[in-house]
C-alpha positions as a Python dict, from the first residue, in 0.01 Angstrom:
ca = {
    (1, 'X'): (0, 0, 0),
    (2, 'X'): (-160, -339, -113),
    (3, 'X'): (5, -596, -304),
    (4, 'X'): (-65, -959, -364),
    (5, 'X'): (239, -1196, -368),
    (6, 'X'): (186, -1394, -684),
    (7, 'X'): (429, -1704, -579),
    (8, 'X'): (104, -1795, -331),
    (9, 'X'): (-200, -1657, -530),
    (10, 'X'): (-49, -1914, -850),
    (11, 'X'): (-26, -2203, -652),
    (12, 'X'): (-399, -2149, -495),
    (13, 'X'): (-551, -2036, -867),
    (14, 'X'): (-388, -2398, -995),
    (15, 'X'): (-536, -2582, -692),
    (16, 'X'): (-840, -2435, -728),
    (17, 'X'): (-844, -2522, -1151),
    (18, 'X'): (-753, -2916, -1112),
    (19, 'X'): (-1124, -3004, -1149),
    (20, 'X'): (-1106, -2890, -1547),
    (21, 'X'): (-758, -3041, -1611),
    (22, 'X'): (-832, -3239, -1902),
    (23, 'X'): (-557, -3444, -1793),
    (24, 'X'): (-688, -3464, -1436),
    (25, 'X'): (-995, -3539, -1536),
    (26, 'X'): (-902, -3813, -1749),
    (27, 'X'): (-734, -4029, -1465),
    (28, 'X'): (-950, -4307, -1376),
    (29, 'X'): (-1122, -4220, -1028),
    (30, 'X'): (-898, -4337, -711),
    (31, 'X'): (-1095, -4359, -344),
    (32, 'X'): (-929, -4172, -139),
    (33, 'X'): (-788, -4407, 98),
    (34, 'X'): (-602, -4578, -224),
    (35, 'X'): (-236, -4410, -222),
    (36, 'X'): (-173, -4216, -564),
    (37, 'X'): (140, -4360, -741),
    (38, 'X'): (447, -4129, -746),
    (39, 'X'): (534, -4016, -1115),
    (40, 'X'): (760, -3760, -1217),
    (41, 'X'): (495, -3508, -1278),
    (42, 'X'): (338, -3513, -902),
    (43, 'X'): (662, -3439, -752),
    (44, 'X'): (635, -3054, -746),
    (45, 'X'): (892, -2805, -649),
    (46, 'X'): (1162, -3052, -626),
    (47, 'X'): (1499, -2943, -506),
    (48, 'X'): (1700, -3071, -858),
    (49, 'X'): (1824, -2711, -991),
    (50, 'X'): (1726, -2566, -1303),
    (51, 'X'): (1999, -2430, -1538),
    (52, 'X'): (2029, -2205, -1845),
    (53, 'X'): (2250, -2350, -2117),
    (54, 'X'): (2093, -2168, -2430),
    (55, 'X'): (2074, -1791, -2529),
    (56, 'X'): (1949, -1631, -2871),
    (57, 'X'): (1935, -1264, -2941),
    (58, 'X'): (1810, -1026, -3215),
    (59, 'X'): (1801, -655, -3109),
    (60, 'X'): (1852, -304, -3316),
    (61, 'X'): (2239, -316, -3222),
    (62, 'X'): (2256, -695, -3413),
    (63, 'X'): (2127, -1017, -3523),
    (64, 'X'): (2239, -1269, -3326),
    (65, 'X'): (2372, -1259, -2950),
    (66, 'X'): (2710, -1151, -2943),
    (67, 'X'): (2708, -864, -3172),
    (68, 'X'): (2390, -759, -2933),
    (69, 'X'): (2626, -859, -2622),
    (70, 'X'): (2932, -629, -2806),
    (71, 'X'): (2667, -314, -2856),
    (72, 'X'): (2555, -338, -2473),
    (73, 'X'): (2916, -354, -2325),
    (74, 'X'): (3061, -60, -2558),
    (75, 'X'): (2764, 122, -2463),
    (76, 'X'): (2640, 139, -2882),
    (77, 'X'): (2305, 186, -2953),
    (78, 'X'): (2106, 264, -3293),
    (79, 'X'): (1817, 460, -3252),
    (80, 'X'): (1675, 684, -3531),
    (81, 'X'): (1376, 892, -3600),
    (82, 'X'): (1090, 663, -3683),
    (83, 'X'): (867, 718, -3982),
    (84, 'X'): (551, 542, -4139),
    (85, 'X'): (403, 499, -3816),
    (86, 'X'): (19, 569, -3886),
    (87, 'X'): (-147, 857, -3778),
    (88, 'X'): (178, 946, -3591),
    (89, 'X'): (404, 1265, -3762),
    (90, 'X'): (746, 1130, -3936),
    (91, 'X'): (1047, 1183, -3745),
    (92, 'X'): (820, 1253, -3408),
    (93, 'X'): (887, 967, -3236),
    (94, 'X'): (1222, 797, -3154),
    (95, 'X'): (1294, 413, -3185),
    (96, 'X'): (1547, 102, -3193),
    (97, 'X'): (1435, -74, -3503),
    (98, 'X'): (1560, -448, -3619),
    (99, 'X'): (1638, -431, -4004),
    (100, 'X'): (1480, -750, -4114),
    (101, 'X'): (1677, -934, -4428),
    (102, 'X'): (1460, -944, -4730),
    (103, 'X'): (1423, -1329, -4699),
    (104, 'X'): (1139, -1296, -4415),
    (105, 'X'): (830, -1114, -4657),
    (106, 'X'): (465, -1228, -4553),
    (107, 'X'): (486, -1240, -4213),
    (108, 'X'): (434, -1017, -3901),
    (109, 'X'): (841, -933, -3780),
    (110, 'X'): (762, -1076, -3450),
    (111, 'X'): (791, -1399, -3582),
    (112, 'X'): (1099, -1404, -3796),
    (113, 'X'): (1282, -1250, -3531),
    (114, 'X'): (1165, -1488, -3236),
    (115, 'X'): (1273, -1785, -3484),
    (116, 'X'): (1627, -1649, -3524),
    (117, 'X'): (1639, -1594, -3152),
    (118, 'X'): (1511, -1960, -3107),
    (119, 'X'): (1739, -2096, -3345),
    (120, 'X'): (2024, -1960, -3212),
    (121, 'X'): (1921, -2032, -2844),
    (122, 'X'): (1910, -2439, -2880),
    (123, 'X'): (2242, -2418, -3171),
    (124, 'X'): (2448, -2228, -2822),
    (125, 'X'): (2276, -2500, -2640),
    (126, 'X'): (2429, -2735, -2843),
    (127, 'X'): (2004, -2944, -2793),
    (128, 'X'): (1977, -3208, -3066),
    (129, 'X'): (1620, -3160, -3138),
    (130, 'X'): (1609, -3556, -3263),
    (131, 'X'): (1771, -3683, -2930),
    (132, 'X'): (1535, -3540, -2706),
    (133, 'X'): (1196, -3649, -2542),
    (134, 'X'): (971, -3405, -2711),
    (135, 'X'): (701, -3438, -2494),
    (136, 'X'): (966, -3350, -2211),
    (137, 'X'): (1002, -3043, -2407),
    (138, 'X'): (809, -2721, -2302),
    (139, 'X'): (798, -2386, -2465),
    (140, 'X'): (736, -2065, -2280),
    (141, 'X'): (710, -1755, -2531),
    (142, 'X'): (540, -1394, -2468),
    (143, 'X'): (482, -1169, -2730),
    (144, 'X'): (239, -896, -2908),
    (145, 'X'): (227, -890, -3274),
    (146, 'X'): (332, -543, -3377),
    (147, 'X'): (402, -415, -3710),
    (148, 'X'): (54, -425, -3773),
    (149, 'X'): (74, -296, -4101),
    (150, 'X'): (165, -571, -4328),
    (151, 'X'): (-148, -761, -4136),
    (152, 'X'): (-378, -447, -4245),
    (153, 'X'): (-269, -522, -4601),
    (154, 'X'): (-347, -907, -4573),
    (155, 'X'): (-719, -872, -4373),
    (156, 'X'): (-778, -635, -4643),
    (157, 'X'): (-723, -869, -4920),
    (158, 'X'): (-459, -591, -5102),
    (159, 'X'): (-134, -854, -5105),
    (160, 'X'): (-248, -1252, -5192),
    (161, 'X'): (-120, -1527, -4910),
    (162, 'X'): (170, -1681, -4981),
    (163, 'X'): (75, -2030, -5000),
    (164, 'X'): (508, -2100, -4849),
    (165, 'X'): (451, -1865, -4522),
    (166, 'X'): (235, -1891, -4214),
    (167, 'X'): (-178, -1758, -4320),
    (168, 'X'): (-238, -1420, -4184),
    (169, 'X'): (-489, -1519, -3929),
    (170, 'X'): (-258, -1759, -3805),
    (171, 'X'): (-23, -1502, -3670),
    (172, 'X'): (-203, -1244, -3475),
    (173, 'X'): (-326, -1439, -3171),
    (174, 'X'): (-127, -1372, -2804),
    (175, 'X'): (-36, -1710, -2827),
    (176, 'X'): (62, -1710, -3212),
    (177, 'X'): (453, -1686, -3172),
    (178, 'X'): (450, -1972, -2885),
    (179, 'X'): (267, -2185, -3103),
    (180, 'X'): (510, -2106, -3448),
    (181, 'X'): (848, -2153, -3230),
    (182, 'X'): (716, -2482, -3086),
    (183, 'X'): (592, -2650, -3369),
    (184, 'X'): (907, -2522, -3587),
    (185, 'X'): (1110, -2692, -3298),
    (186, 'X'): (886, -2970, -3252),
    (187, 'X'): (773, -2920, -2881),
    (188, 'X'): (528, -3129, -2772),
    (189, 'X'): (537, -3049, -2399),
    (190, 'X'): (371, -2801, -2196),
    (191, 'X'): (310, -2412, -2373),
    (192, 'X'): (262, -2100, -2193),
    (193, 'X'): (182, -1757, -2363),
    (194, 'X'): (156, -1473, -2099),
    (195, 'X'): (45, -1087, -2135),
    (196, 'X'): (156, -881, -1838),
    (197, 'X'): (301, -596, -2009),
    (198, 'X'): (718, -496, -2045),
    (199, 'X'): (757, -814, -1778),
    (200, 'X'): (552, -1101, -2025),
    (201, 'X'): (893, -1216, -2106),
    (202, 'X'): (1018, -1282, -1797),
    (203, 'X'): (729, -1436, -1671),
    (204, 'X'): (778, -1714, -1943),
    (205, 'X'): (1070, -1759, -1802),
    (206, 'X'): (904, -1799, -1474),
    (207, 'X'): (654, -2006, -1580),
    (208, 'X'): (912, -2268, -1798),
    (209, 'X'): (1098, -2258, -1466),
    (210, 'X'): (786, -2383, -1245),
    (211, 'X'): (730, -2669, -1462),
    (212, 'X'): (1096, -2811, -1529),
    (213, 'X'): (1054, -2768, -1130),
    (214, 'X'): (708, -3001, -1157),
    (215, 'X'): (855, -3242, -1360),
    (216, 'X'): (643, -3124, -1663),
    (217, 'X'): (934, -3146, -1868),
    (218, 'X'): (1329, -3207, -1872),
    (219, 'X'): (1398, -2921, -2058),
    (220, 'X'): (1247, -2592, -2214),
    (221, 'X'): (1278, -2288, -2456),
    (222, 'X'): (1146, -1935, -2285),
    (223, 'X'): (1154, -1582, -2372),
    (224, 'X'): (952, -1336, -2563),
    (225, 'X'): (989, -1153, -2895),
    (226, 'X'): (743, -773, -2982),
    (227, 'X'): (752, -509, -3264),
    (228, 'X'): (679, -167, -3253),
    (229, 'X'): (315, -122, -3351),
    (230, 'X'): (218, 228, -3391),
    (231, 'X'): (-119, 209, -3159),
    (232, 'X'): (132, 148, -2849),
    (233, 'X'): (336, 397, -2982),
    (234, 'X'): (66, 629, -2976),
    (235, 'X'): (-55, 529, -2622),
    (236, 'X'): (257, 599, -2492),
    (237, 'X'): (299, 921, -2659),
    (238, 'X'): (-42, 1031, -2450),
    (239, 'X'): (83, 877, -2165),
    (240, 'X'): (419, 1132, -2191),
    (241, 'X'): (701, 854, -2130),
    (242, 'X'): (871, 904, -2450),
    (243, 'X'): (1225, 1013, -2434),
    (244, 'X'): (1270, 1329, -2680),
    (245, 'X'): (1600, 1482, -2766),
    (246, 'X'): (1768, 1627, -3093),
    (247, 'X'): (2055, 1316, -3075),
    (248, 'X'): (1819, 1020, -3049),
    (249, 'X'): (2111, 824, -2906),
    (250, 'X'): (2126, 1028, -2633),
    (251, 'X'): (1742, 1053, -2572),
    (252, 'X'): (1680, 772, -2292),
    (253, 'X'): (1913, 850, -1982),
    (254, 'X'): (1777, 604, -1678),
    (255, 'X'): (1872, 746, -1378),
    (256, 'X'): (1975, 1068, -1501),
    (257, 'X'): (1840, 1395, -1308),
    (258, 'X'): (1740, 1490, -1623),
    (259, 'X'): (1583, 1163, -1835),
    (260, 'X'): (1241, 1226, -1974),
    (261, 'X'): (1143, 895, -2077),
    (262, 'X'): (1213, 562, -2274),
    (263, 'X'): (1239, 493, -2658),
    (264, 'X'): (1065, 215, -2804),
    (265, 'X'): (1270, -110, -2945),
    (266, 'X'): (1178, -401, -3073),
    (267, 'X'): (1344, -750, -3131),
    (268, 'X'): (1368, -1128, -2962),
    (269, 'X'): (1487, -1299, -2670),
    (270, 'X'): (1521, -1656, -2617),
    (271, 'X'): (1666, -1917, -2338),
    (272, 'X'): (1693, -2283, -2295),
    (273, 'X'): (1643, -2393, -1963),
    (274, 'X'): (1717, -2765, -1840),
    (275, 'X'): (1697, -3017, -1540),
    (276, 'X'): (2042, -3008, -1379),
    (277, 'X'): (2029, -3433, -1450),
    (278, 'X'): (1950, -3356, -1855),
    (279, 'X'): (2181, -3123, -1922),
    (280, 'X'): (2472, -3329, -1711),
    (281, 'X'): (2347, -3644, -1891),
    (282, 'X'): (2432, -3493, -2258),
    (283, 'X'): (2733, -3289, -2136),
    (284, 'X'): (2573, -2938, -2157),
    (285, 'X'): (2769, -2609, -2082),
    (286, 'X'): (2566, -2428, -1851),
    (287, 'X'): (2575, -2054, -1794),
    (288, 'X'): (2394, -2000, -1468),
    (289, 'X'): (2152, -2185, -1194),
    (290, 'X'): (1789, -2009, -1168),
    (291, 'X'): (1824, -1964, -761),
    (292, 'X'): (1429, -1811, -770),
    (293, 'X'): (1214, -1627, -969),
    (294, 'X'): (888, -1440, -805),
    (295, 'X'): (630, -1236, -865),
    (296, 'X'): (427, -976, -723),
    (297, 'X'): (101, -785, -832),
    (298, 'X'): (122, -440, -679),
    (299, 'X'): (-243, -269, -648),
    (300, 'X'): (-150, 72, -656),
    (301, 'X'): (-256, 204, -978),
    (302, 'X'): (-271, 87, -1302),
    (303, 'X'): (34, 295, -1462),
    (304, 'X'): (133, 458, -1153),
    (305, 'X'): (395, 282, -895),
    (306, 'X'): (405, 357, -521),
    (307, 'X'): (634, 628, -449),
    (308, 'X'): (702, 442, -67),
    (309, 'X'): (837, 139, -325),
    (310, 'X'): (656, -82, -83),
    (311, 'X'): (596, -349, -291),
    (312, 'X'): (948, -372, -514),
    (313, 'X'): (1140, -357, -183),
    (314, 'X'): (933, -671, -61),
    (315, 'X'): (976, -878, -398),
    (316, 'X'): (1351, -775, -430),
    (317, 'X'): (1369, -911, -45),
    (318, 'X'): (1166, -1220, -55),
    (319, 'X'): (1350, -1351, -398),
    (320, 'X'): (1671, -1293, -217),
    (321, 'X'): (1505, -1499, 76),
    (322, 'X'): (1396, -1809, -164),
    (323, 'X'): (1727, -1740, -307),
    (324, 'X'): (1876, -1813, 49),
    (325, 'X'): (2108, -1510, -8),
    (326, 'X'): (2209, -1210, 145),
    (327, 'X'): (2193, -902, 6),
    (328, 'X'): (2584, -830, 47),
    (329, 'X'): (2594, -1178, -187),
    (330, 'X'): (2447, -983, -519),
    (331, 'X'): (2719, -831, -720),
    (332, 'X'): (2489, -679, -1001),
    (333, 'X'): (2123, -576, -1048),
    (334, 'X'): (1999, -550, -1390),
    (335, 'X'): (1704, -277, -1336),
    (336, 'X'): (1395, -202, -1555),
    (337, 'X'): (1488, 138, -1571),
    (338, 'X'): (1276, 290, -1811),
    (339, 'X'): (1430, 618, -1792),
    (340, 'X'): (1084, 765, -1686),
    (341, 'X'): (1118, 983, -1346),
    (342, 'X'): (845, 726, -1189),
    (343, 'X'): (1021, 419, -1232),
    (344, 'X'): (1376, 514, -1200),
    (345, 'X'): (1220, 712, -871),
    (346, 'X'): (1078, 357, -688),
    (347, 'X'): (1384, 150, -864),
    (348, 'X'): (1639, 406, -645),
    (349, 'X'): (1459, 385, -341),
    (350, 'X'): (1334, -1, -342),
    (351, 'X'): (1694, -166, -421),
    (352, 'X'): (1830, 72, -160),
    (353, 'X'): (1583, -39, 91),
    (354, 'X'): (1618, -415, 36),
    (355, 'X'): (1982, -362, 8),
    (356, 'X'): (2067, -139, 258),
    (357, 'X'): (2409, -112, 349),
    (358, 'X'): (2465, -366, 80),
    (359, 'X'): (2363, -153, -184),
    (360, 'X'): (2722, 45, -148),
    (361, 'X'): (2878, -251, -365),
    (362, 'X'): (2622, -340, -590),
    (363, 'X'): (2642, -298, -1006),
    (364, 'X'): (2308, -154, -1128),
    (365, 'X'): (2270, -78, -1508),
    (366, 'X'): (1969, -31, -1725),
    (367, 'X'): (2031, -128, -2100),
    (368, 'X'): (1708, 9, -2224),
    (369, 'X'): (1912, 320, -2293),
    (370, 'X'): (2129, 104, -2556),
    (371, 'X'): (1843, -137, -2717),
    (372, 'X'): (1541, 90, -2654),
    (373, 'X'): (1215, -56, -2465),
    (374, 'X'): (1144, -376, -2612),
    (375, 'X'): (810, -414, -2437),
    (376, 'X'): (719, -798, -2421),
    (377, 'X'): (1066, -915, -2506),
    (378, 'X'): (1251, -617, -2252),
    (379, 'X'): (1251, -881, -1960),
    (380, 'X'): (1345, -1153, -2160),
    (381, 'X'): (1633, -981, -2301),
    (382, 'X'): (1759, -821, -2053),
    (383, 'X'): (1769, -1147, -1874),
    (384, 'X'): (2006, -1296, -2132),
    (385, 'X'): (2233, -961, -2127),
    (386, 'X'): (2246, -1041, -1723),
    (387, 'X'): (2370, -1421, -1821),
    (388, 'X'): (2599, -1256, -2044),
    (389, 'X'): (2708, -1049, -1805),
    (390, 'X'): (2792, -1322, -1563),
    (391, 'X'): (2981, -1509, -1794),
    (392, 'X'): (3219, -1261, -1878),
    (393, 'X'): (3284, -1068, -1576),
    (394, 'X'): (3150, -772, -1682),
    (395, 'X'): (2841, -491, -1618),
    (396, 'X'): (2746, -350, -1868),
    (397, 'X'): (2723, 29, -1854),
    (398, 'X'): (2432, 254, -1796),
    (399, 'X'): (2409, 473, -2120),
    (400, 'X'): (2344, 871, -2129),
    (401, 'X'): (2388, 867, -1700),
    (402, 'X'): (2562, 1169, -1678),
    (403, 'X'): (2415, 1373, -1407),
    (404, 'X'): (2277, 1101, -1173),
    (405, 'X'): (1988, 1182, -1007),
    (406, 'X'): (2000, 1336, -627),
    (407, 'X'): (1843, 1021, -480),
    (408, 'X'): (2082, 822, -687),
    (409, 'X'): (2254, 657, -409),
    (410, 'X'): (2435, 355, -552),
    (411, 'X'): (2651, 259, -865),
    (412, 'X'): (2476, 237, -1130),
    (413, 'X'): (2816, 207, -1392),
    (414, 'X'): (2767, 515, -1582),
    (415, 'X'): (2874, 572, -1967),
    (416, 'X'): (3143, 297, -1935),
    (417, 'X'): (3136, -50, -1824),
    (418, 'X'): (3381, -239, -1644),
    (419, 'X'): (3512, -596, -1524),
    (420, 'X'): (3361, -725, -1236),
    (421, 'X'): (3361, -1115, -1143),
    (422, 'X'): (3004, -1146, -966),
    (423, 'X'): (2873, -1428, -893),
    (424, 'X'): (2529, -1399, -809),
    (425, 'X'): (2278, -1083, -992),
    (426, 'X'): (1925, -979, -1006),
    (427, 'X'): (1722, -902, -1270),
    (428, 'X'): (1401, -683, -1244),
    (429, 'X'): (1075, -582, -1426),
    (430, 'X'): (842, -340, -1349),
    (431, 'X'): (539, -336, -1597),
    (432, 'X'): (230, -156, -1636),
    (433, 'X'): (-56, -325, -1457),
    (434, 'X'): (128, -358, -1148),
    (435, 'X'): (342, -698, -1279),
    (436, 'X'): (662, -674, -1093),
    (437, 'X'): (885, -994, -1140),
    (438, 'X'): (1255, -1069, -995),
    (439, 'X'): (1483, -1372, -1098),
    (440, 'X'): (1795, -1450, -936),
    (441, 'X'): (2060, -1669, -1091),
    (442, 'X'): (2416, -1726, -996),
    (443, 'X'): (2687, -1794, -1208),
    (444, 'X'): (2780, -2159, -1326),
    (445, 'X'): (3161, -2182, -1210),
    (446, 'X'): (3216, -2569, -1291),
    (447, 'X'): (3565, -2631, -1488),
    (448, 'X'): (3419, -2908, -1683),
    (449, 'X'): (3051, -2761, -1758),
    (450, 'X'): (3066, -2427, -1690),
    (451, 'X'): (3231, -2086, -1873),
    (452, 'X'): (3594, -1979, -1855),
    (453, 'X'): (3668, -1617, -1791),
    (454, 'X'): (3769, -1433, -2093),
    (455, 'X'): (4156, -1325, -2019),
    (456, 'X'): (4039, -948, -2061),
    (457, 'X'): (3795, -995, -1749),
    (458, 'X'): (4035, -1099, -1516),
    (459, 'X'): (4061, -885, -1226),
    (460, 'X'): (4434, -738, -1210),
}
């Protein structure tokens, strides 16, 4: 089936855009036999790794990134029966809603949520905002505005502006909640807003890796944040991958012979990325090295995926190439598993194909059956819940798995999770559109810099 690998087709589209560079175009002109002076910014793809020392979460199952960490190992989730959705029945659909405090009125939930991720993100990090280079300071943020409604009552002129809060029609652009978490943190580097679907997230992540890698900047925030908006809802609802069942815990069941869908979630993820050299130089902890992350557009249809899983056993290969890993190296795969028989079908078949015999001793778990489908912040968050993972020597369990599908042919940790001391994982998204993205980090293990172990992960 045809697929384009993104890695080369994003280096040739930025080749090909240099001409309109503003900041190109505003070098004086050099002949070409004149040699270009070396600066930090020309030296691209440079072999000085790129580390995550920064995590902020806000989920249904808590507000901040360990009670969202506790939820996910114990298997805990909190989805209800969703009502007030318009022009959707009450109680119909099924979802993992964040319970915003009272202090964030007059303003869309996307952003209140991707500022408490944020916040929380470069506190762990332990970044002082006043000590850094902010023009060495990138953000990379994803998200779709969601929870529409309160904008419905602001366009229509029903509730006044609150002169204290962001306007209205500064908050429903693609790009609004990059724009609000840089400018609240003071980031004057580069800014990427993506929208590719359920793997936007991790593609900021991506992207804030590519230019710490080009010298952009020393160090970055990345992630995505999303809110259930009733038009998705309702597009998925025609589409037939929502999860039903009369215990709305139980409704999502990835991998399960008999899951029927996803439910929808909603909240933020957030990461802070560095240079190896900046976070060494103000005595970071690090969690984990970013090994590779790639992408690959997969032409087969729209919403459909290849049922040969072509294309997501080539990505899952090649990252572990760039990674310079072998598969037998991986101790856990964080899937997308949506819980819809499509996905979970090619997920099954692609990571035993790039595995092989590998696959026998891998960890996979989907945690979309604990948060919900959080759409532009799923990759994002998921992501962190992999760091999190790696930390404490732990994966996280698949919820609801209890009849694994026939073609189920690796461990996928069902109900419960369990110790286990990995050091390298995977972590995967498979979005409409054809965006399929991998990332592949491996575990900081330095005494002085890196994470200890918790005594209860200790293998006996």
């Amino acid at each position: 089936m045809p697929f384009v690998d993104m890695n080369v087709a994003l280096c040739e589209v930025k080749v090909r855009s240099m001409a309109f560079d503003p900041d190109i175009a505003s070098v004086p002109f050099r002949r070409q036999d004149q040699p270009m002076a070396s600066t930090r910014e020309d030296e691209a793809y440079d072999d000085e790794p790129i580390v995550i020392t920064g995590v902020g979460l806000v989920a249904s199952a808590g507000m901040d990134r360990e009670s969202v960490w506790r939820a996910v190992r114990d298997g805990r989730s909190c989805v209800r029966r969703l009502s007030g959705l318009r022009g959707l029945p009450d109680g119909k659909i099924l979802g993992a809603t964040v319970d915003m405090p009272a202090e964030y009125p007059s303003r869309l939930k996307v952003l209140p949520m991707a500022e408490m991720a944020a916040n929380e993100a470069v506190r762990d990090a332990r970044l002082d905002l006043d000590a850094i280079d902010r023009d060495r300071f990138g953000c990379s943020i994803s998200s779709h505005m969601g929870d529409a409604s309160w904008l419905e009552e602001q366009a229509g002129l029903k509730v006044p502006n609150d002169p204290g809060r962001t306007p209205w029609w500064q908050q429903w652009l693609p790009n609004s909640t990059c724009i609000h978490i840089a400018n609240k943190l003071g980031s004057t580097g580069p800014r990427y807003s993506y929208s590719t679907a359920c793997a936007s997230s991790l593609i900021s992540f991506m992207s804030a890796v590519r230019a710490l890698r080009e010298g952009q900047c020393d160090v970055a925030i990345a992630g995505g944040a999303d809110a259930i908006d009733p038009l998705f809802v309702a597009g998925f609802q025609k589409m037939r991958v929502l999860a039903e069942h009369e215990d709305p815990n139980q409704a999502c069941r990835p991998f399960d012979r008999n899951r029927s869908g996803f439910v929808i979630g909603e909240g933020a993820a957030m990461l802070v990325l560095e240079r190896l050299s900046h976070a060494q130089q103000r005595a970071a902890r690090i969690y984990a090295q970013v090994l590779s992350c790639r992408a690959l557009a997969d032409a087969h249809h729209v919403t459909g995926l290849d049922a040969d899983s072509e294309a997501l056993s080539y990505l899952i290969s090649s990252t572990l190439r760039s990674s310079k890993l072998r598969p037998r190296d991986v101790g856990y795969v964080n899937a997308h598993g949506t819980g819809t028989q499509q996905n979970d079908l090619v997920e099954m078949r692609s990571i035993r194909e790039a595995f092989g015999p590998a696959a026998d001793q891998l960890c996979v778990s989907s945690t979309k059956s604990t948060l919900g489908h959080m759409i532009n912040a799923a990759g994002g968050t998921e992501l962190a819940i992999t760091v999190l993972a790696m930390r404490d020597g732990f994966a996280p369990p698949t919820k609801n798995l209890t009849d694994p599908d026939p073609e189920l042919s690796f461990d996928c940790v069902p109900m419960v999770g369990r110790r286990n001391q990995f050091q390298n994982a995977l972590k995967l998204s498979v979005a409409f559109g054809g965006h399929l993205v991998a990332v592949a980090l491996s575990r900081w293990n330095d005494a002085a810099s890196g994470f200890s172990y918790p005594p209860e992960a200790k293998v006996a």
